Amino acid sequence: MASRHQLGEPVVVVEGVEKSFGSFSVLRDVSLTVRRGETVCIIGPSGSGKSTLLRCINGLVPISKGSIKLAGREVNDAKLDKLALRRDVGIVFQQYNLFPHKTALQNVMMAPIHVLKQDKAEVEERARKLLAKVGLSQKLATYPGELSGGQQQRVAIARSLAMNPKVMLFDEVTAALDPETKKEVLVTIQDLAAEGMTCILVTHEMGFAREVADHVYFTDGGVIVEHGSPAEVFGNPREERTKGFLDKVL
Amino acid sequence: MIASFFQWLNDTQGLNFSVFYDAFDRSRFLTGLWTTTYICVVSIIASMALGLIGVWLAGGSSRLGRLVVRVYVQFFRNTPPLVQLSFFYFAVASLLPTVSDGFGGQSPLVSGTGWAIIAFSLFAGAFNVEIFRAGIEAVPSTTVEAAESLGYTRLQLYLHVVLPLAFRICLPALNNNLINLVKTTTLAYAIGVPELLYAASQIWSEVFNVREMMNVLLVTYVGLVAVLVWIMGRWERSMRIPGYST
Amino acid sequence: MRSGSTDLPVLKPFRAPAPIAPSGFAAPVMLSSGTLAVFVILFGASLALAQVAARPAGEGAVTVLLRWAPLIFQGFLFNILISFLSMALGTVVGVLVGIAQVSLLAPVRKTAWGVTQFFRNAPWLVLLFYAMFLLPFEFRMFGITIAFPAWVKAVIGLALPVAANVSEILRGGIKSIPAGQWESADALAFTRAQTLWMIILPQAFKRMLPPWMNLYAILTMATTLISVVGIQDALSVTRAALIAESRPELMIPMYLLLLLMFFAYCYPIARATLALERRFNVKA
C-alpha cells in the first residue's frame, strides 16, 4: 500500500453491510476499513451504491444488515447518540446544500453555535480562518445565491470542518461543477488530505483519485469488486469489470 | 375645508357624502372602520397561530392529531364561511352560559365581535395550515439532509432552517389568504357586528345616500386591502435574500 | 462581485415539492373520505343529543329535522342554480376582460387590469349590496322592458367578483406560456388573435382549469350571501325553521345539516381540483 503519511488506528470500520430499499438491494456484503489520516476514494459506475454507502456511514440512511463502527461506536445502534456521531463525521454533498438564507460566514457558524453550543466569538474566529483557508475571505457576507458553484462548495467544506470532524465524507462534490471551478474544490480537498484529515471520497475524477488516494475501492452493483492502492487498481486491475469501467471513463 | 366642499356638493349637486361633513355619520363610519380593523388584526394573528399549530400537528407522530387537523382543514375549507359564522353565533353560543352584565341583566359570554373573530380565525387558519404545509414541503429535502448531517435536532432544524425558508416560500400565498380574510370580515354584518359595512348600511338607511355610501365603502375596502398589500410587500422585500428567488 | 443568476440547482426557485420528506415531517394533509365520515358521525351525535334533550311533550328532534330537511334542500338547490348562472355570466365577462388584459393597446390593457384588481379586492358582500341597491328593478331598451327581479341582481352581483377572478386566471394562464411560443407562432405568420386562440389558450387551458374549479367552489359557498340581502336560500330557510320551531337544542344539528350539504357538494370539487392539479402538475 503506497501510503503518503503515517496511518493511525482504524476510524471507520464497515463490515458485511447490506442495504436494500424494499426489494431493491443497493449494498451487498460491503466491507472496508479506513485508518486515521487515510484518504480513500470510492469509484464505480452510477447507481452502484457509492453515495448510499456514505449516507450509511453518517447515519442518514439506516443499514439493513452488518455493522459500521465509527471511532469505535456502532452507527447502526438504535441507542446511538446521533448528534455525537454527526459531530465526528462531516459530509459535503454534490449539490452543496448551503442554507440559502444565511451568508457564507453564517453558514459556517450556524452548526457550532446551535448544535455544539459553542461561544459565538470563538466560532466566528474559527469560521473566518476556515473560510480564509478555502480562499473565500472576500466572500464572508455573501449569500450562497451570489456565489459560483465552486465557491459554494468550498463554503460547504468549511461548514463541515467547523464541526471539527474526525472524518470527512465527500459525495461527488465536483459532479455539478464546470471544469474551471472543479479545480479549486479539488485543490481544497487535496490540501485537507495532505494535512492528515481522514477523507472518504465518492468521485468520478479518476485522475484526482489516482493522485490523492491512499486506497481505492471499485464498486459495481452494490458490491466491492476490487480494492487496492491507486497504482494497483488503475495501473493493473485484476477484475474484468474494473478494466471495462476504466476503459470507458479514462 | 373638506367638510365644506362636501356640504356644497350635497347642497348643489345632490351628492350626499354625509360621512365627510356630518360629525355623527363620520364618527359612526370611523367606529365601523376601527371595528373592521380590529377584527382583521386579531383574526390575522390568531389564524397564523392556528396555521402553525395545525402544520405542527399534521407533521407530528400522533395519529389523532393528524386526523383532527385533516378534519378541521377540510371542514373549514369546504363549507360556506357565512354558515360557519351563523353556526357559531347562533348554535354554539346557545350552549354557552350567559354572564351578568352588571346592570341586572344577562349578556352572552362571547360577543358578536368575539364570535366573528373566532369564526374568521378558524376559517383563515384552515387555509394557513395548507399554505404553511406547502411551504415546508417546498424546502428541498437535500437542504434538510445537510442540516441533519450537521447534527441538528428536529426542533433546531425547524427553527433555523426549515421555517425561515418555508416562510419566504409561502409569503405570496399567505398574502392572498390574509387579503381574503379582510374581505371576509364583511360577513360579520350578518350577525349585527357594528363593523364597516354595518355602519355604512346604518348611515344609508337613515340618510338615504345609498349610492354615495356604496362607493365610499368600496373605495374604503379596496384601500384597506391596498394597505395590507403594501405592508406585506414591504415585509416580503425586507426578507428577500440576495441571489435567491422563491 | 455579484455573479447574478446562475443555473445552479440551489438557486432555482423551490417549485417542485420534495418527493420524500425525511423523518416524516410535514406529512401532507391528505384529502380523504374519512373526513366526510367524521362529519356524519358528528352530525349523528348532535342529533342524538338533541333527541335526548327534547322536552318530553315535544316532538322528537329527528321528526322536526325530517320535516324541514326537504325545504332546506330545495333552498340549497336554489343556491346551486344561482352558482351556475353567476359562474356562466362571470366566466364570459371574465374571459373578455382577461383577454383585454393582454391587449397590445396600453389603455385597454391598463383599464382591464384596473377593473380586474378593483373587483378582485372588493369584498363579495359589498359587491352584492352594490348590485342589489344600485341596479334598477327594470331595464328599458328599444321599447322593451326587461325586469330585474332580486335574484337576477344577485346573480349579477356575484358574477362581478367571479369575472374579476376569471380575468386574472386567464391572464396568469396566458403569461405562463413561454414567450418562445408567441415568437414561433409569429415566425409562422399567425396573427395575434390566431396565436392566442390556436396556440396559447389551448396550452394554457389545463393550467387555468384547476383555479377555475376552485373559484367555482368559492362561488358556491358565497351564494349563501344572498340570504343577507333578503333572498330565500338554504341558509334563510334554516334560520326561518329554527325561529318557527324555537327549539334551541335543534340549532346544532340543523346548522350541521346545512354545512353537510355544502360540504358534500364542495368537497368532491376540491378533490377533483387537486387531482387535476397533480395530473397537470400545476399549482392553482
CSV table of N, CA and C in Angstrom, one decimal, chain B residues 55 58-60 66-67 69-71 73-75 77-84 86-87 90-92 94-95 129-130 133-134 136-141 143-145 148 154 157-158 162 165 169 176 179-180 182-183 186-187 189-190 197 204 210-211 214-215 217-219 221-222 225 242-246, chain C residues 2 4 10-32 34-35 38-39 42 117-127 129-130 133-134 165 214 217 220-222 224-228 235 239 248 251-252 255-256 258-260 262-264 266-267 270 283:
chain,number,residue,atom,x,y,z
B,55,VAL,N,-50.0,22.9,11.3
B,55,VAL,CA,-49.0,22.2,10.5
B,55,VAL,C,-48.0,21.4,11.3
B,58,ALA,N,-50.0,18.3,12.1
B,58,ALA,CA,-50.1,17.5,10.9
B,58,ALA,C,-48.8,16.7,10.6
B,59,GLY,N,-47.6,17.3,11.0
B,59,GLY,CA,-46.4,16.6,10.8
B,59,GLY,C,-45.9,15.8,12.0
B,60,GLY,N,-46.7,15.8,13.0
B,60,GLY,CA,-46.3,15.1,14.2
B,60,GLY,C,-46.6,13.6,14.2
B,66,ARG,N,-53.2,14.2,13.7
B,66,ARG,CA,-53.2,14.4,12.2
B,66,ARG,C,-54.7,14.4,11.8
B,67,LEU,N,-55.5,13.5,12.4
B,67,LEU,CA,-56.9,13.4,12.0
B,67,LEU,C,-57.6,14.7,12.3
B,69,VAL,N,-56.4,17.7,12.6
B,69,VAL,CA,-56.1,18.7,11.6
B,69,VAL,C,-56.7,18.5,10.3
B,70,ARG,N,-56.8,17.3,9.8
B,70,ARG,CA,-57.3,17.0,8.5
B,70,ARG,C,-58.8,17.4,8.5
B,71,VAL,N,-59.5,16.9,9.5
B,71,VAL,CA,-61.0,17.2,9.5
B,71,VAL,C,-61.2,18.7,9.6
B,73,VAL,N,-59.2,21.2,8.7
B,73,VAL,CA,-58.9,21.9,7.4
B,73,VAL,C,-60.0,21.7,6.4
B,74,GLN,N,-60.4,20.4,6.2
B,74,GLN,CA,-61.4,20.1,5.1
B,74,GLN,C,-62.7,20.7,5.5
B,75,PHE,N,-63.1,20.7,6.7
B,75,PHE,CA,-64.4,21.3,7.1
B,75,PHE,C,-64.4,22.8,6.8
B,77,ARG,N,-62.5,24.6,4.9
B,77,ARG,CA,-62.3,25.0,3.5
B,77,ARG,C,-63.5,24.7,2.6
B,78,ASN,N,-64.3,23.7,3.0
B,78,ASN,CA,-65.3,23.3,2.0
B,78,ASN,C,-66.7,23.6,2.5
B,79,THR,N,-66.9,24.5,3.4
B,79,THR,CA,-68.2,24.9,3.8
B,79,THR,C,-68.3,26.5,3.8
B,80,PRO,N,-69.5,27.0,3.6
B,80,PRO,CA,-69.5,28.5,3.4
B,80,PRO,C,-69.2,29.2,4.7
B,81,PRO,N,-68.3,30.2,4.7
B,81,PRO,CA,-67.9,30.9,5.9
B,81,PRO,C,-69.1,31.6,6.6
B,82,LEU,N,-70.1,32.0,5.8
B,82,LEU,CA,-71.3,32.6,6.4
B,82,LEU,C,-72.0,31.6,7.3
B,83,VAL,N,-72.1,30.4,6.8
B,83,VAL,CA,-72.8,29.4,7.6
B,83,VAL,C,-72.0,29.0,8.8
B,84,GLN,N,-70.7,29.0,8.6
B,84,GLN,CA,-69.8,28.7,9.8
B,84,GLN,C,-70.1,29.8,10.9
B,86,SER,N,-72.7,31.7,11.3
B,86,SER,CA,-74.0,31.5,11.9
B,86,SER,C,-74.1,30.4,12.8
B,87,PHE,N,-73.4,29.3,12.5
B,87,PHE,CA,-73.3,28.1,13.3
B,87,PHE,C,-72.7,28.5,14.7
B,90,PHE,N,-75.1,31.5,16.4
B,90,PHE,CA,-76.5,31.0,16.9
B,90,PHE,C,-76.4,29.7,17.6
B,91,ALA,N,-75.8,28.7,17.0
B,91,ALA,CA,-75.9,27.4,17.6
B,91,ALA,C,-74.9,27.2,18.7
B,92,VAL,N,-73.6,27.4,18.5
B,92,VAL,CA,-72.7,27.1,19.6
B,92,VAL,C,-72.9,28.1,20.7
B,94,SER,N,-75.6,29.2,21.8
B,94,SER,CA,-76.7,28.8,22.6
B,94,SER,C,-76.4,27.7,23.7
B,95,LEU,N,-75.2,27.1,23.5
B,95,LEU,CA,-74.8,26.1,24.5
B,95,LEU,C,-74.0,26.8,25.7
B,129,VAL,N,-53.0,26.5,7.3
B,129,VAL,CA,-52.3,25.2,7.6
B,129,VAL,C,-51.8,24.6,6.2
B,130,GLU,N,-52.7,24.7,5.2
B,130,GLU,CA,-52.3,24.2,3.9
B,130,GLU,C,-51.2,25.0,3.3
B,133,ARG,N,-48.0,24.2,5.1
B,133,ARG,CA,-47.5,22.8,4.7
B,133,ARG,C,-46.8,22.8,3.4
B,134,ALA,N,-47.5,23.5,2.4
B,134,ALA,CA,-46.9,23.5,1.1
B,134,ALA,C,-45.5,24.2,1.1
B,136,ILE,N,-43.4,24.2,3.7
B,136,ILE,CA,-42.4,23.3,4.3
B,136,ILE,C,-42.0,22.2,3.3
B,137,GLU,N,-43.0,21.7,2.6
B,137,GLU,CA,-42.7,20.7,1.6
B,137,GLU,C,-41.8,21.2,0.5
B,138,ALA,N,-41.9,22.5,0.2
B,138,ALA,CA,-41.1,23.0,-0.8
B,138,ALA,C,-39.6,23.2,-0.4
B,139,VAL,N,-39.3,23.2,0.9
B,139,VAL,CA,-37.9,23.2,1.3
B,139,VAL,C,-37.2,21.9,0.8
B,140,PRO,N,-36.2,22.0,0.0
B,140,PRO,CA,-35.6,20.8,-0.6
B,140,PRO,C,-35.1,19.8,0.5
B,141,SER,N,-35.4,18.6,0.2
B,141,SER,CA,-35.0,17.5,1.2
B,141,SER,C,-33.5,17.5,1.4
B,143,THR,N,-31.5,20.1,1.5
B,143,THR,CA,-31.1,21.1,2.5
B,143,THR,C,-31.3,20.6,3.9
B,144,VAL,N,-32.5,19.9,4.0
B,144,VAL,CA,-32.8,19.3,5.3
B,144,VAL,C,-31.7,18.3,5.7
B,145,GLU,N,-31.3,17.5,4.7
B,145,GLU,CA,-30.3,16.5,4.9
B,145,GLU,C,-29.0,17.1,5.4
B,148,GLU,N,-29.3,17.9,9.0
B,148,GLU,CA,-29.3,16.7,9.8
B,148,GLU,C,-27.9,16.2,9.9
B,154,ARG,N,-34.6,17.9,15.5
B,154,ARG,CA,-35.8,18.2,14.7
B,154,ARG,C,-36.3,19.7,15.0
B,157,LEU,N,-33.8,22.1,13.5
B,157,LEU,CA,-33.9,22.0,12.1
B,157,LEU,C,-35.1,22.9,11.6
B,158,TYR,N,-36.2,22.8,12.4
B,158,TYR,CA,-37.3,23.7,12.0
B,158,TYR,C,-37.0,25.1,12.2
B,162,VAL,N,-35.7,25.1,8.3
B,162,VAL,CA,-37.0,24.8,7.5
B,162,VAL,C,-37.9,26.0,7.6
B,165,LEU,N,-37.0,29.3,5.6
B,165,LEU,CA,-37.1,29.1,4.2
B,165,LEU,C,-38.6,29.0,3.8
B,169,ILE,N,-41.1,31.1,1.2
B,169,ILE,CA,-41.7,30.5,0.1
B,169,ILE,C,-43.3,30.7,0.1
B,176,ASN,N,-52.3,36.4,-0.1
B,176,ASN,CA,-53.6,36.2,-0.7
B,176,ASN,C,-54.6,35.9,0.3
B,179,ILE,N,-55.5,38.8,2.6
B,179,ILE,CA,-56.4,39.8,1.9
B,179,ILE,C,-57.8,39.2,1.9
B,180,ASN,N,-57.9,37.9,1.6
B,180,ASN,CA,-59.2,37.3,1.6
B,180,ASN,C,-59.9,37.4,3.0
B,182,VAL,N,-59.6,39.9,5.1
B,182,VAL,CA,-60.1,41.2,5.2
B,182,VAL,C,-61.4,41.3,4.6
B,183,LYS,N,-61.6,40.7,3.4
B,183,LYS,CA,-62.8,40.8,2.7
B,183,LYS,C,-63.9,40.0,3.4
B,186,THR,N,-66.5,41.3,6.2
B,186,THR,CA,-67.8,41.9,6.0
B,186,THR,C,-69.0,41.0,6.4
B,187,LEU,N,-68.7,39.7,6.5
B,187,LEU,CA,-69.8,38.8,6.8
B,187,LEU,C,-70.3,39.0,8.2
B,189,TYR,N,-71.4,41.5,9.3
B,189,TYR,CA,-72.6,42.3,9.1
B,189,TYR,C,-73.9,41.4,9.4
B,190,ALA,N,-73.8,40.2,9.0
B,190,ALA,CA,-74.9,39.3,9.1
B,190,ALA,C,-75.3,39.0,10.5
B,197,LEU,N,-69.2,47.7,7.1
B,197,LEU,CA,-70.4,47.5,6.2
B,197,LEU,C,-71.7,47.8,7.0
B,204,TRP,N,-76.7,54.7,5.3
B,204,TRP,CA,-77.5,54.9,4.1
B,204,TRP,C,-79.0,54.7,4.3
B,210,VAL,N,-77.6,55.8,-0.5
B,210,VAL,CA,-77.1,54.5,-0.8
B,210,VAL,C,-75.9,54.6,-1.8
B,211,ARG,N,-76.2,55.3,-2.9
B,211,ARG,CA,-75.2,55.3,-4.0
B,211,ARG,C,-73.9,55.9,-3.5
B,214,MET,N,-72.2,53.5,-0.9
B,214,MET,CA,-71.7,52.3,-1.5
B,214,MET,C,-70.3,52.6,-2.1
B,215,ASN,N,-70.2,53.7,-2.8
B,215,ASN,CA,-68.9,54.0,-3.4
B,215,ASN,C,-67.8,54.3,-2.4
B,217,LEU,N,-67.8,53.0,0.6
B,217,LEU,CA,-67.5,51.8,1.2
B,217,LEU,C,-66.5,50.9,0.3
B,218,LEU,N,-66.8,50.9,-1.0
B,218,LEU,CA,-66.0,50.1,-1.9
B,218,LEU,C,-64.6,50.6,-1.9
B,219,VAL,N,-64.5,51.9,-2.0
B,219,VAL,CA,-63.1,52.6,-2.0
B,219,VAL,C,-62.4,52.3,-0.7
B,221,TYR,N,-62.8,49.7,1.3
B,221,TYR,CA,-62.3,48.3,1.4
B,221,TYR,C,-61.1,48.1,0.5
B,222,VAL,N,-61.2,48.6,-0.7
B,222,VAL,CA,-60.1,48.5,-1.6
B,222,VAL,C,-58.8,49.2,-1.0
B,225,VAL,N,-57.4,46.9,1.7
B,225,VAL,CA,-56.7,45.8,1.1
B,225,VAL,C,-55.3,46.3,0.6
B,242,PRO,N,-30.4,38.0,-1.1
B,242,PRO,CA,-29.7,38.2,-2.4
B,242,PRO,C,-29.4,36.9,-3.1
B,243,GLY,N,-29.7,36.9,-4.4
B,243,GLY,CA,-29.4,35.7,-5.2
B,243,GLY,C,-30.3,34.5,-5.0
B,244,TYR,N,-31.4,34.7,-4.3
B,244,TYR,CA,-32.3,33.6,-4.0
B,244,TYR,C,-33.7,34.1,-4.4
B,245,SER,N,-34.3,33.3,-5.2
B,245,SER,CA,-35.7,33.7,-5.6
B,245,SER,C,-36.7,32.6,-5.2
B,246,THR,N,-37.8,33.0,-4.7
B,246,THR,CA,-38.8,31.9,-4.4
B,246,THR,C,-39.9,31.9,-5.3
C,2,ARG,N,-20.9,40.5,-7.8
C,2,ARG,CA,-22.2,39.8,-7.8
C,2,ARG,C,-22.3,39.0,-9.1
C,4,GLY,N,-24.7,37.5,-10.2
C,4,GLY,CA,-26.1,37.4,-10.9
C,4,GLY,C,-26.7,36.1,-10.8
C,10,VAL,N,-29.1,25.1,-6.4
C,10,VAL,CA,-29.5,25.7,-5.2
C,10,VAL,C,-30.2,27.1,-5.4
C,11,LEU,N,-30.0,27.6,-6.5
C,11,LEU,CA,-30.6,29.0,-6.8
C,11,LEU,C,-31.9,28.9,-7.4
C,12,LYS,N,-32.3,27.7,-7.9
C,12,LYS,CA,-33.5,27.6,-8.6
C,12,LYS,C,-34.7,27.8,-7.6
C,13,PRO,N,-35.7,28.5,-8.0
C,13,PRO,CA,-36.9,28.7,-7.1
C,13,PRO,C,-37.4,27.3,-6.7
C,14,PHE,N,-37.8,27.2,-5.5
C,14,PHE,CA,-38.3,26.0,-5.0
C,14,PHE,C,-39.7,25.8,-5.5
C,15,ARG,N,-39.9,25.0,-6.6
C,15,ARG,CA,-41.2,24.9,-7.1
C,15,ARG,C,-41.7,23.5,-6.8
C,16,ALA,N,-41.0,22.5,-7.4
C,16,ALA,CA,-41.5,21.1,-7.2
C,16,ALA,C,-41.3,20.7,-5.8
C,17,PRO,N,-42.3,20.2,-5.1
C,17,PRO,CA,-42.2,19.7,-3.8
C,17,PRO,C,-41.2,18.6,-3.7
C,18,ALA,N,-40.5,18.5,-2.6
C,18,ALA,CA,-39.5,17.4,-2.4
C,18,ALA,C,-40.3,16.1,-2.4
C,19,PRO,N,-39.9,15.1,-3.1
C,19,PRO,CA,-40.6,13.9,-3.2
C,19,PRO,C,-40.8,13.2,-1.8
C,20,ILE,N,-39.7,13.1,-1.1
C,20,ILE,CA,-39.8,12.4,0.2
C,20,ILE,C,-39.4,13.4,1.3
C,21,ALA,N,-40.2,13.6,2.3
C,21,ALA,CA,-39.8,14.4,3.4
C,21,ALA,C,-39.1,13.5,4.4
C,22,PRO,N,-37.9,13.8,4.9
C,22,PRO,CA,-37.2,12.9,5.8
C,22,PRO,C,-37.9,12.9,7.2
C,23,SER,N,-37.6,11.9,7.9
C,23,SER,CA,-38.2,11.7,9.3
C,23,SER,C,-39.6,12.1,9.4
C,24,GLY,N,-40.3,11.9,8.3
C,24,GLY,CA,-41.8,12.0,8.4
C,24,GLY,C,-42.4,13.4,8.6
C,25,PHE,N,-41.6,14.4,8.5
C,25,PHE,CA,-42.2,15.7,8.8
C,25,PHE,C,-43.0,16.2,7.7
C,26,ALA,N,-44.0,17.1,8.0
C,26,ALA,CA,-44.9,17.7,7.0
C,26,ALA,C,-45.6,16.6,6.2
C,27,ALA,N,-46.1,15.6,6.9
C,27,ALA,CA,-47.0,14.6,6.2
C,27,ALA,C,-48.1,15.4,5.7
C,28,PRO,N,-48.4,15.2,4.4
C,28,PRO,CA,-49.5,16.0,3.8
C,28,PRO,C,-50.8,15.8,4.4
C,29,VAL,N,-51.6,16.9,4.5
C,29,VAL,CA,-52.9,16.8,5.0
C,29,VAL,C,-53.8,16.3,3.8
C,30,MET,N,-53.8,15.0,3.7
C,30,MET,CA,-54.4,14.4,2.6
C,30,MET,C,-55.9,14.5,2.6
C,31,LEU,N,-56.5,14.6,1.4
C,31,LEU,CA,-57.9,14.6,1.2
C,31,LEU,C,-58.3,13.1,1.4
C,32,SER,N,-59.3,12.9,2.2
C,32,SER,CA,-59.8,11.5,2.4
C,32,SER,C,-61.2,11.5,2.7
C,34,GLY,N,-62.4,9.8,4.8
C,34,GLY,CA,-62.6,9.7,6.3
C,34,GLY,C,-63.1,11.0,6.9
C,35,THR,N,-62.8,12.1,6.3
C,35,THR,CA,-63.2,13.4,6.8
C,35,THR,C,-64.8,13.4,6.7
C,38,VAL,N,-66.3,11.5,9.5
C,38,VAL,CA,-66.2,12.2,10.8
C,38,VAL,C,-67.4,13.2,10.9
C,39,PHE,N,-67.7,13.9,9.8
C,39,PHE,CA,-68.8,14.8,9.9
C,39,PHE,C,-70.1,14.2,10.1
C,42,LEU,N,-70.4,13.3,13.6
C,42,LEU,CA,-70.6,14.4,14.4
C,42,LEU,C,-72.1,14.8,14.4
C,117,GLN,N,-58.3,44.3,-10.8
C,117,GLN,CA,-57.8,44.5,-9.5
C,117,GLN,C,-58.9,45.0,-8.5
C,118,PHE,N,-59.6,46.0,-9.0
C,118,PHE,CA,-60.6,46.6,-8.1
C,118,PHE,C,-61.7,45.6,-7.7
C,119,PHE,N,-62.2,44.8,-8.6
C,119,PHE,CA,-63.3,43.9,-8.3
C,119,PHE,C,-62.8,42.6,-7.6
C,120,ARG,N,-61.5,42.4,-7.8
C,120,ARG,CA,-60.9,41.2,-7.1
C,120,ARG,C,-60.7,41.6,-5.6
C,121,ASN,N,-60.4,42.8,-5.4
C,121,ASN,CA,-60.1,43.2,-4.0
C,121,ASN,C,-61.2,43.7,-3.2
C,122,ALA,N,-62.4,43.9,-3.8
C,122,ALA,CA,-63.6,44.4,-3.1
C,122,ALA,C,-64.3,43.1,-2.5
C,123,PRO,N,-64.8,43.3,-1.3
C,123,PRO,CA,-65.5,42.2,-0.6
C,123,PRO,C,-66.7,41.8,-1.4
C,124,TRP,N,-67.0,40.5,-1.5
C,124,TRP,CA,-68.1,39.9,-2.3
C,124,TRP,C,-69.4,40.5,-1.8
C,125,LEU,N,-69.5,40.6,-0.5
C,125,LEU,CA,-70.8,41.0,0.1
C,125,LEU,C,-71.1,42.5,-0.3
C,126,VAL,N,-70.0,43.3,-0.3
C,126,VAL,CA,-70.2,44.7,-0.7
C,126,VAL,C,-70.6,44.8,-2.2
C,127,LEU,N,-70.0,44.0,-3.0
C,127,LEU,CA,-70.4,44.0,-4.4
C,127,LEU,C,-71.8,43.5,-4.6
C,129,PHE,N,-74.3,43.9,-2.4
C,129,PHE,CA,-75.1,45.1,-2.0
C,129,PHE,C,-75.2,46.1,-3.1
C,130,TYR,N,-74.0,46.3,-3.7
C,130,TYR,CA,-73.9,47.3,-4.8
C,130,TYR,C,-74.9,46.9,-5.9
C,133,PHE,N,-78.7,47.2,-4.7
C,133,PHE,CA,-79.3,48.5,-4.5
C,133,PHE,C,-79.2,49.4,-5.7
C,134,LEU,N,-78.2,49.3,-6.5
C,134,LEU,CA,-77.9,50.3,-7.5
C,134,LEU,C,-78.4,49.9,-8.9
C,165,ASN,N,-62.0,37.5,-11.0
C,165,ASN,CA,-61.0,36.4,-10.8
C,165,ASN,C,-60.8,35.6,-12.0
C,214,ASN,N,-61.7,25.8,-8.6
C,214,ASN,CA,-61.6,26.3,-7.2
C,214,ASN,C,-62.4,27.5,-7.0
C,217,ALA,N,-66.0,26.6,-6.6
C,217,ALA,CA,-66.4,26.1,-5.2
C,217,ALA,C,-66.5,27.3,-4.3
C,220,THR,N,-69.8,28.9,-5.0
C,220,THR,CA,-71.0,28.2,-4.4
C,220,THR,C,-71.1,28.5,-3.0
C,221,MET,N,-70.0,28.5,-2.3
C,221,MET,CA,-70.1,28.8,-0.8
C,221,MET,C,-70.6,30.3,-0.6
C,222,ALA,N,-70.2,31.2,-1.5
C,222,ALA,CA,-70.5,32.6,-1.4
C,222,ALA,C,-72.0,32.8,-1.7
C,224,THR,N,-74.5,31.8,-0.3
C,224,THR,CA,-75.2,32.0,0.9
C,224,THR,C,-75.4,33.4,1.3
C,225,LEU,N,-74.5,34.3,0.7
C,225,LEU,CA,-74.6,35.7,1.0
C,225,LEU,C,-75.9,36.3,0.5
C,226,ILE,N,-76.6,35.7,-0.4
C,226,ILE,CA,-77.9,36.2,-0.9
C,226,ILE,C,-78.9,36.2,0.2
C,227,SER,N,-78.7,35.4,1.2
C,227,SER,CA,-79.7,35.4,2.3
C,227,SER,C,-79.6,36.7,3.1
C,228,VAL,N,-78.4,37.3,3.1
C,228,VAL,CA,-78.2,38.6,3.8
C,228,VAL,C,-79.0,39.7,3.1
C,235,LEU,N,-79.7,28.9,3.6
C,235,LEU,CA,-79.4,29.5,5.0
C,235,LEU,C,-80.7,30.2,5.5
C,239,ARG,N,-82.7,29.3,9.0
C,239,ARG,CA,-82.9,30.2,10.1
C,239,ARG,C,-84.4,30.4,10.4
C,248,PRO,N,-84.0,25.4,20.9
C,248,PRO,CA,-82.5,25.6,20.9
C,248,PRO,C,-81.7,24.4,20.7
C,251,MET,N,-80.6,23.6,17.2
C,251,MET,CA,-79.7,24.6,16.4
C,251,MET,C,-78.5,23.9,15.8
C,252,ILE,N,-77.8,23.1,16.7
C,252,ILE,CA,-76.5,22.5,16.2
C,252,ILE,C,-76.8,21.5,15.1
C,255,TYR,N,-77.9,23.3,11.8
C,255,TYR,CA,-76.8,24.0,11.0
C,255,TYR,C,-75.8,23.0,10.5
C,256,LEU,N,-75.5,21.9,11.3
C,256,LEU,CA,-74.6,20.9,10.8
C,256,LEU,C,-75.2,20.3,9.5
C,258,LEU,N,-77.0,21.7,7.3
C,258,LEU,CA,-76.7,22.7,6.2
C,258,LEU,C,-75.3,22.7,5.8
C,259,LEU,N,-74.4,22.7,6.8
C,259,LEU,CA,-72.9,22.6,6.5
C,259,LEU,C,-72.6,21.3,5.7
C,260,LEU,N,-73.3,20.2,6.1
C,260,LEU,CA,-73.0,19.0,5.4
C,260,LEU,C,-73.4,19.0,3.9
C,262,PHE,N,-73.4,21.6,1.9
C,262,PHE,CA,-72.4,22.3,1.2
C,262,PHE,C,-71.1,21.5,1.1
C,263,PHE,N,-70.8,20.8,2.2
C,263,PHE,CA,-69.5,20.0,2.2
C,263,PHE,C,-69.6,18.9,1.2
C,264,ALA,N,-70.8,18.2,1.1
C,264,ALA,CA,-70.9,17.1,0.2
C,264,ALA,C,-70.8,17.6,-1.2
C,266,CYS,N,-69.1,20.6,-2.2
C,266,CYS,CA,-67.8,21.3,-2.5
C,266,CYS,C,-66.6,20.4,-2.3
C,267,TYR,N,-66.7,19.5,-1.4
C,267,TYR,CA,-65.5,18.6,-1.2
C,267,TYR,C,-65.1,17.8,-2.4
C,270,ALA,N,-63.2,20.0,-4.6
C,270,ALA,CA,-61.9,20.3,-4.2
C,270,ALA,C,-61.0,19.1,-4.5
C,283,LYS,N,-49.9,24.5,-10.1
C,283,LYS,CA,-50.4,25.0,-8.9
C,283,LYS,C,-51.5,25.9,-9.2
